[in-house]
mmCIF file of C-alpha atoms in Angstrom:
data_model
loop_
_atom_site.group_PDB
_atom_site.id
_atom_site.type_symbol
_atom_site.label_atom_id
_atom_site.label_comp_id
_atom_site.label_asym_id
_atom_site.label_seq_id
_atom_site.Cartn_x
_atom_site.Cartn_y
_atom_site.Cartn_z
ATOM 1 C CA MET A 16 -19.374 -3.773 -8.525
ATOM 2 C CA LYS A 17 -15.855 -2.276 -8.401
ATOM 3 C CA ILE A 18 -13.735 -4.500 -6.770
ATOM 4 C CA PHE A 19 -10.346 -4.398 -4.971
ATOM 5 C CA LEU A 20 -8.477 -7.633 -5.358
ATOM 6 C CA ALA A 21 -5.163 -7.373 -3.211
ATOM 7 C CA GLY A 22 -3.036 -9.910 -4.429
ATOM 8 C CA ALA A 23 -4.293 -9.782 -8.157
ATOM 9 C CA SER A 24 -1.060 -11.236 -9.906
ATOM 10 C CA GLY A 25 -0.370 -13.825 -7.668
ATOM 11 C CA VAL A 26 -1.197 -17.695 -8.245
ATOM 12 C CA ILE A 27 -4.701 -17.218 -7.481
ATOM 13 C CA GLY A 28 -5.226 -13.439 -8.607
ATOM 14 C CA ARG A 29 -3.952 -14.957 -12.015
ATOM 15 C CA SER A 30 -7.186 -16.796 -12.711
ATOM 16 C CA LEU A 31 -9.570 -14.883 -10.929
ATOM 17 C CA VAL A 32 -8.910 -12.209 -12.828
ATOM 18 C CA PRO A 33 -9.982 -12.711 -16.233
ATOM 19 C CA LEU A 34 -13.508 -13.903 -14.389
ATOM 20 C CA LEU A 35 -13.780 -10.513 -12.560
ATOM 21 C CA ARG A 36 -13.111 -8.995 -15.919
ATOM 22 C CA ASP A 37 -15.040 -10.819 -17.993
ATOM 23 C CA ALA A 38 -18.564 -10.709 -15.784
ATOM 24 C CA GLY A 39 -18.106 -7.158 -15.898
ATOM 25 C CA HIS A 40 -16.611 -5.806 -12.497
ATOM 26 C CA ILE A 41 -14.613 -2.657 -12.323
ATOM 27 C CA VAL A 42 -11.075 -4.143 -10.902
ATOM 28 C CA THR A 43 -8.355 -2.669 -9.304
ATOM 29 C CA GLY A 44 -5.655 -5.118 -8.602
ATOM 30 C CA THR A 45 -2.997 -4.851 -6.682
ATOM 31 C CA SER A 46 0.950 -6.266 -7.197
ATOM 32 C CA ARG A 47 4.650 -5.593 -5.321
ATOM 33 C CA ASN A 48 6.514 -3.983 -8.207
ATOM 34 C CA ALA A 49 5.747 -2.593 -11.561
ATOM 35 C CA GLU A 50 5.952 -4.835 -13.782
ATOM 36 C CA GLY A 51 3.224 -6.419 -12.211
ATOM 37 C CA LYS A 52 1.429 -3.607 -12.371
ATOM 38 C CA ASP A 53 2.058 -2.994 -16.040
ATOM 39 C CA ASN A 54 0.748 -6.951 -16.198
ATOM 40 C CA LEU A 55 -2.540 -6.483 -14.672
ATOM 41 C CA ASP A 56 -2.689 -2.978 -17.007
ATOM 42 C CA ALA A 57 -2.254 -5.462 -19.802
ATOM 43 C CA MET A 58 -4.917 -7.941 -18.437
ATOM 44 C CA GLY A 59 -7.852 -5.284 -18.257
ATOM 45 C CA ILE A 60 -8.119 -4.525 -15.598
ATOM 46 C CA ARG A 61 -6.483 -0.975 -13.524
ATOM 47 C CA GLY A 62 -3.258 -2.365 -11.824
ATOM 48 C CA VAL A 63 -0.952 -0.506 -7.976
ATOM 49 C CA VAL A 64 1.868 -1.274 -6.727
ATOM 50 C CA ALA A 65 1.222 -1.540 -2.885
ATOM 51 C CA ASP A 66 2.828 -3.050 0.217
ATOM 52 C CA ILE A 67 0.483 -4.867 2.314
ATOM 53 C CA PHE A 68 2.616 -3.954 5.198
ATOM 54 C CA ASP A 69 2.296 -0.125 4.467
ATOM 55 C CA PRO A 70 -0.792 0.849 6.018
ATOM 56 C CA VAL A 71 -0.955 4.241 5.091
ATOM 57 C CA GLY A 72 -0.317 3.675 1.218
ATOM 58 C CA LEU A 73 -2.707 0.595 1.192
ATOM 59 C CA VAL A 74 -5.423 3.469 3.016
ATOM 60 C CA SER A 75 -4.440 5.307 0.053
ATOM 61 C CA ALA A 76 -4.921 2.570 -2.726
ATOM 62 C CA VAL A 77 -8.382 1.047 -1.171
ATOM 63 C CA VAL A 78 -10.340 4.266 -0.507
ATOM 64 C CA GLU A 79 -9.256 5.421 -4.272
ATOM 65 C CA ALA A 80 -10.680 2.567 -6.005
ATOM 66 C CA SER A 81 -13.984 3.291 -3.785
ATOM 67 C CA PRO A 82 -14.590 -0.843 -4.249
ATOM 68 C CA ASP A 83 -17.765 -2.418 -3.012
ATOM 69 C CA VAL A 84 -15.828 -5.833 -2.464
ATOM 70 C CA VAL A 85 -11.869 -6.528 -1.020
ATOM 71 C CA LEU A 86 -10.864 -9.879 -2.255
ATOM 72 C CA HIS A 87 -7.567 -10.719 -0.050
ATOM 73 C CA GLN A 88 -5.256 -13.281 -1.949
ATOM 74 C CA VAL A 89 -1.474 -12.169 -0.831
ATOM 75 C CA THR A 90 0.394 -14.585 0.608
ATOM 76 C CA ASP A 91 4.586 -14.819 0.974
ATOM 77 C CA LEU A 92 4.361 -18.297 -0.588
ATOM 78 C CA ALA A 93 5.529 -18.179 -4.105
ATOM 79 C CA SER A 94 9.118 -18.662 -3.713
ATOM 80 C CA GLY A 95 8.407 -22.038 -1.247
ATOM 81 C CA ILE A 96 9.434 -23.345 1.321
ATOM 82 C CA SER A 97 13.636 -23.151 1.729
ATOM 83 C CA GLN A 98 15.277 -26.751 3.295
ATOM 84 C CA ALA A 99 17.716 -24.396 4.992
ATOM 85 C CA ASP A 100 15.090 -22.232 7.274
ATOM 86 C CA PRO A 101 11.461 -23.945 6.661
ATOM 87 C CA GLN A 102 10.091 -21.614 9.505
ATOM 88 C CA GLU A 103 10.945 -18.819 8.254
ATOM 89 C CA VAL A 104 8.626 -18.805 4.828
ATOM 90 C CA ILE A 105 6.205 -19.795 7.361
ATOM 91 C CA ARG A 106 6.291 -17.195 9.395
ATOM 92 C CA ARG A 107 6.877 -14.226 6.716
ATOM 93 C CA ASN A 108 4.255 -15.726 5.114
ATOM 94 C CA ALA A 109 1.965 -15.799 9.113
ATOM 95 C CA ARG A 110 3.013 -12.155 9.182
ATOM 96 C CA VAL A 111 0.854 -11.681 5.767
ATOM 97 C CA ARG A 112 -1.898 -12.957 7.275
ATOM 98 C CA ARG A 113 -1.998 -11.425 10.510
ATOM 99 C CA GLU A 114 -0.477 -7.731 10.096
ATOM 100 C CA GLY A 115 -1.013 -7.481 6.254
ATOM 101 C CA THR A 116 -4.759 -8.470 6.832
ATOM 102 C CA ALA A 117 -5.081 -5.931 9.570
ATOM 103 C CA ASN A 118 -3.737 -3.534 7.625
ATOM 104 C CA LEU A 119 -6.074 -4.513 4.735
ATOM 105 C CA VAL A 120 -9.161 -4.718 6.942
ATOM 106 C CA LYS A 121 -8.063 -0.646 7.996
ATOM 107 C CA ALA A 122 -8.307 -0.023 4.742
ATOM 108 C CA ALA A 123 -11.723 -1.560 4.045
ATOM 109 C CA ARG A 124 -13.039 0.373 6.560
ATOM 110 C CA ALA A 125 -11.908 3.561 5.892
ATOM 111 C CA ALA A 126 -13.378 2.694 2.664
ATOM 112 C CA ASN A 127 -16.376 1.706 3.986
ATOM 113 C CA VAL A 128 -16.318 -1.559 1.806
ATOM 114 C CA LYS A 129 -19.496 -3.743 2.225
ATOM 115 C CA ARG A 130 -17.671 -7.284 1.471
ATOM 116 C CA PHE A 131 -14.459 -8.508 2.545
ATOM 117 C CA VAL A 132 -13.513 -11.991 0.792
ATOM 118 C CA ALA A 133 -10.190 -13.598 2.238
ATOM 119 C CA GLN A 134 -8.742 -16.505 1.658
ATOM 120 C CA SER A 135 -7.223 -19.134 4.507
ATOM 121 C CA ILE A 136 -6.255 -22.903 4.348
ATOM 122 C CA GLY A 137 -8.237 -26.058 5.441
ATOM 123 C CA TRP A 138 -5.841 -27.756 7.277
ATOM 124 C CA ALA A 139 -5.297 -25.448 9.921
ATOM 125 C CA TYR A 140 -9.043 -27.766 11.750
ATOM 126 C CA ALA A 141 -8.104 -29.604 15.004
ATOM 127 C CA PRO A 142 -7.896 -33.590 14.715
ATOM 128 C CA LYS A 143 -10.593 -35.178 14.623
ATOM 129 C CA ASP A 144 -12.057 -37.920 12.436
ATOM 130 C CA THR A 145 -12.448 -36.718 8.828
ATOM 131 C CA PRO A 146 -14.440 -34.575 6.993
ATOM 132 C CA PHE A 147 -13.994 -31.671 9.004
ATOM 133 C CA ARG A 148 -17.185 -28.976 8.357
ATOM 134 C CA GLU A 149 -16.956 -25.302 8.932
ATOM 135 C CA GLY A 150 -17.476 -24.935 12.946
ATOM 136 C CA ASP A 151 -14.748 -27.450 13.419
ATOM 137 C CA PRO A 152 -12.735 -25.906 16.112
ATOM 138 C CA LEU A 153 -8.855 -25.145 14.530
ATOM 139 C CA ASP A 154 -5.729 -26.148 16.003
ATOM 140 C CA VAL A 155 -5.117 -23.935 18.749
ATOM 141 C CA SER A 156 -3.293 -26.573 20.845
ATOM 142 C CA ALA A 157 -0.757 -27.042 18.151
ATOM 143 C CA THR A 158 2.801 -26.821 18.665
ATOM 144 C CA GLY A 159 6.212 -26.008 16.448
ATOM 145 C CA THR A 160 5.715 -25.148 13.207
ATOM 146 C CA ARG A 161 2.426 -25.517 12.852
ATOM 147 C CA SER A 162 1.841 -23.220 15.343
ATOM 148 C CA ILE A 163 3.108 -20.251 13.868
ATOM 149 C CA THR A 164 0.984 -21.153 10.909
ATOM 150 C CA VAL A 165 -1.856 -21.963 12.919
ATOM 151 C CA ASN A 166 -2.036 -19.328 15.744
ATOM 152 C CA GLU A 167 0.236 -16.531 14.448
ATOM 153 C CA GLY A 168 -1.042 -16.802 11.262
ATOM 154 C CA ILE A 169 -4.859 -18.257 10.425
ATOM 155 C CA VAL A 170 -6.639 -17.619 13.858
ATOM 156 C CA PRO A 171 -5.621 -13.528 13.937
ATOM 157 C CA LEU A 172 -6.362 -13.118 9.798
ATOM 158 C CA GLU A 173 -9.826 -15.110 10.538
ATOM 159 C CA THR A 174 -10.643 -13.156 13.497
ATOM 160 C CA ALA A 175 -10.006 -9.856 11.971
ATOM 161 C CA ILE A 176 -12.610 -10.502 9.218
ATOM 162 C CA LEU A 177 -15.119 -12.636 10.922
ATOM 163 C CA ASP A 178 -15.019 -10.911 14.244
ATOM 164 C CA GLN A 179 -16.236 -7.385 13.382
ATOM 165 C CA PRO A 180 -19.034 -5.782 12.289
ATOM 166 C CA ASP A 181 -18.624 -3.261 9.888
ATOM 167 C CA PHE A 182 -18.692 -5.552 6.575
ATOM 168 C CA GLU A 183 -19.431 -9.238 5.117
ATOM 169 C CA GLY A 184 -16.801 -11.198 6.423
ATOM 170 C CA VAL A 185 -16.339 -14.664 4.382
ATOM 171 C CA VAL A 186 -13.314 -16.801 4.960
ATOM 172 C CA LEU A 187 -12.647 -19.064 1.987
ATOM 173 C CA ARG A 188 -10.482 -22.110 3.612
ATOM 174 C CA PHE A 189 -8.927 -23.622 0.617
ATOM 175 C CA GLY A 190 -7.018 -27.179 -0.187
ATOM 176 C CA GLN A 191 -4.323 -28.021 -1.711
ATOM 177 C CA LEU A 192 -3.947 -26.082 -4.200
ATOM 178 C CA TYR A 193 -2.536 -27.874 -7.516
ATOM 179 C CA GLY A 194 -2.330 -26.663 -11.222
ATOM 180 C CA LYS A 195 -0.331 -24.159 -13.166
ATOM 181 C CA GLY A 196 1.804 -22.115 -11.026
ATOM 182 C CA THR A 197 1.494 -23.950 -7.616
ATOM 183 C CA TRP A 198 3.856 -26.244 -6.222
ATOM 184 C CA SER A 199 1.950 -29.043 -7.656
ATOM 185 C CA VAL A 200 0.697 -30.266 -11.674
ATOM 186 C CA GLY A 201 -1.972 -33.235 -9.932
ATOM 187 C CA PRO A 202 -3.663 -33.376 -6.753
ATOM 188 C CA THR A 203 -1.902 -33.648 -3.574
ATOM 189 C CA GLY A 204 -3.055 -34.031 -0.348
ATOM 190 C CA ALA A 205 -5.632 -35.055 1.772
ATOM 191 C CA ALA A 206 -8.005 -32.356 0.577
ATOM 192 C CA PRO A 207 -6.843 -31.239 -2.917
ATOM 193 C CA VAL A 208 -8.370 -28.296 -5.181
ATOM 194 C CA HIS A 209 -7.948 -27.156 -8.517
ATOM 195 C CA VAL A 210 -6.103 -23.372 -9.140
ATOM 196 C CA ASP A 211 -8.570 -22.689 -11.459
ATOM 197 C CA ALA A 212 -12.023 -23.669 -9.219
ATOM 198 C CA ALA A 213 -10.229 -22.219 -6.170
ATOM 199 C CA ALA A 214 -9.873 -18.599 -7.925
ATOM 200 C CA TYR A 215 -13.651 -19.144 -9.007
ATOM 201 C CA ALA A 216 -14.762 -19.759 -5.368
ATOM 202 C CA ALA A 217 -13.724 -16.435 -4.668
ATOM 203 C CA PHE A 218 -15.184 -15.018 -7.699
ATOM 204 C CA LEU A 219 -18.141 -16.256 -6.242
ATOM 205 C CA ALA A 220 -18.121 -14.839 -3.069
ATOM 206 C CA VAL A 221 -18.262 -11.410 -4.554
ATOM 207 C CA ASP A 222 -22.318 -11.553 -4.425
ATOM 208 C CA HIS A 223 -23.188 -15.097 -3.159
ATOM 209 C CA GLY A 224 -23.457 -17.063 0.436
ATOM 210 C CA THR A 225 -24.151 -15.850 3.658
ATOM 211 C CA PRO A 226 -21.418 -14.157 5.666
ATOM 212 C CA GLY A 227 -18.867 -17.103 7.494
ATOM 213 C CA ILE A 228 -16.806 -19.955 6.823
ATOM 214 C CA TYR A 229 -16.258 -22.127 3.233
ATOM 215 C CA ASN A 230 -14.445 -25.149 2.836
ATOM 216 C CA ILE A 231 -13.185 -25.057 -0.401
ATOM 217 C CA ALA A 232 -12.040 -28.582 -2.009
ATOM 218 C CA GLU A 233 -12.653 -31.281 -4.053
ATOM 219 C CA PRO A 234 -15.722 -33.567 -2.485
ATOM 220 C CA GLY A 235 -14.923 -36.730 -1.172
ATOM 221 C CA GLY A 236 -11.351 -35.702 0.811
ATOM 222 C CA ALA A 237 -11.000 -34.206 4.440
ATOM 223 C CA LEU A 238 -12.980 -31.317 3.634
ATOM 224 C CA ALA A 239 -16.682 -31.392 3.715
ATOM 225 C CA VAL A 240 -17.919 -28.829 0.644
ATOM 226 C CA ASP A 241 -21.513 -29.074 0.919
ATOM 227 C CA ARG A 242 -22.094 -25.588 2.328
ATOM 228 C CA ALA A 243 -20.201 -24.059 -0.600
ATOM 229 C CA ILE A 244 -21.528 -26.002 -3.160
ATOM 230 C CA SER A 245 -25.310 -25.535 -1.581
ATOM 231 C CA GLU A 246 -24.760 -21.429 -0.973
ATOM 232 C CA LEU A 247 -21.638 -20.784 -3.058
ATOM 233 C CA GLN A 248 -23.404 -22.317 -6.077
ATOM 234 C CA TRP A 249 -19.256 -23.663 -6.562
ATOM 235 C CA ARG A 250 -18.250 -25.792 -8.651
ATOM 236 C CA PRO A 251 -15.396 -28.395 -7.782
ATOM 237 C CA ASP A 252 -14.475 -29.117 -11.516
ATOM 238 C CA PHE A 253 -14.436 -25.494 -12.624
ATOM 239 C CA ARG A 254 -11.321 -24.604 -15.487
ATOM 240 C CA LEU A 255 -10.719 -21.486 -17.142
#
């Protein structure tokens, strides 16, 4: 299949690229700069420089790639949360999820994409006894910084992908990432997931599972993951 991987040079993208490439998919991956593009070319896929906030350029890049599937793995968290102004990074990342996703969805429509798989988070649920299941409501009553994440980021991202008739929309709600390139070497948080296992879920979602939401985390934590295991045939212990 032809795949357009937005965020190919990011943390999950770096694990996802070899899975897609080795499966024989024809992959176009985006980077924010020429150095990242060159690295993607060296990994055996076609790299392009693209700005998720440039709707015209993004449509051009996606239409040229003519993909069957778009994978959205773009975030703005690589530099971590600033201690001086933690809300600034959170607002930037919410903008990626809100405006960037809308631009990528527009580009996917222009290219007649059949399926769209996007990264979300698994700690945006409204408070209740765990485990959280995919049908549980998001915490839209949150205030402060959490409201920025949920209402200005996650809700518009998921709505843009799921509440439309033009393609199959899949949302992967990842737990707290750990492993190479993340903020933590070992498991952390109430629903940890290794970065390779998260990438594997995105790889499988290209052609596995019905449209909708999937929790992606290690079993036994705050997220119920039986749907991902049964429908995507996902393995939480997967490592490259």
